[in-house]
Amino acid sequence: MNQEVSISYRAVKSKIYKLIDALVEGEKDEAEVQESIRRWWKMVRPDDRAVAEKYLLMVLNKSNASLLAIRDGIHNDEFELRPEHLARIGNRLPAA
C-alpha cells in the first residue's frame, strides 16, 4: 500500500525546515537529506506534484533569502567571515 503525503504550503515548509534543522544539528548529513526529500517526493501524488513543486521552490527561495540576509547582516567589521566558513553558502548544483 502506497503512503501519500498531504500537499499544502504549511506541510511543505514543515518538511523542509525539519530537514534543514536535522542537517544543522548534525542528525543527518547531506546525502541523508537528499534521500529524505527523494522519498518524500515519491509519496507525492502525481496530480499534486505541480503544486508541491511550486510550494517547494517558494520555501527554498525564501529560506535561501533568509540565510543570505543573515550572512549579509553579520558581514561587518565586528564579525569576520573567513572563506572556509562561506564554502557551503550560495547556489550550487545538486549532487548527481
PDB file of C-alpha atoms in Angstrom, residues 15-28:
ATOM      1  CA  LYS A  15       9.144  19.145   5.855  1.00  0.00           C
ATOM      2  CA  ILE A  16      11.883  21.414   4.519  1.00  0.00           C
ATOM      3  CA  TYR A  17      12.527  23.116   7.858  1.00  0.00           C
ATOM      4  CA  LYS A  18      12.773  19.726   9.598  1.00  0.00           C
ATOM      5  CA  LEU A  19      15.357  18.622   7.047  1.00  0.00           C
ATOM      6  CA  ILE A  20      17.313  21.871   7.409  1.00  0.00           C
ATOM      7  CA  ASP A  21      17.234  21.514  11.190  1.00  0.00           C
ATOM      8  CA  ALA A  22      18.403  17.891  11.001  1.00  0.00           C
ATOM      9  CA  LEU A  23      21.331  18.972   8.826  1.00  0.00           C
ATOM     10  CA  VAL A  24      22.237  21.915  11.080  1.00  0.00           C
ATOM     11  CA  GLU A  25      22.045  19.748  14.206  1.00  0.00           C
ATOM     12  CA  GLY A  26      24.137  17.003  12.623  1.00  0.00           C
ATOM     13  CA  GLU A  27      21.342  14.432  12.835  1.00  0.00           C
ATOM     14  CA  LYS A  28      21.538  13.939   9.053  1.00  0.00           C
TER      15      LYS A  28
END
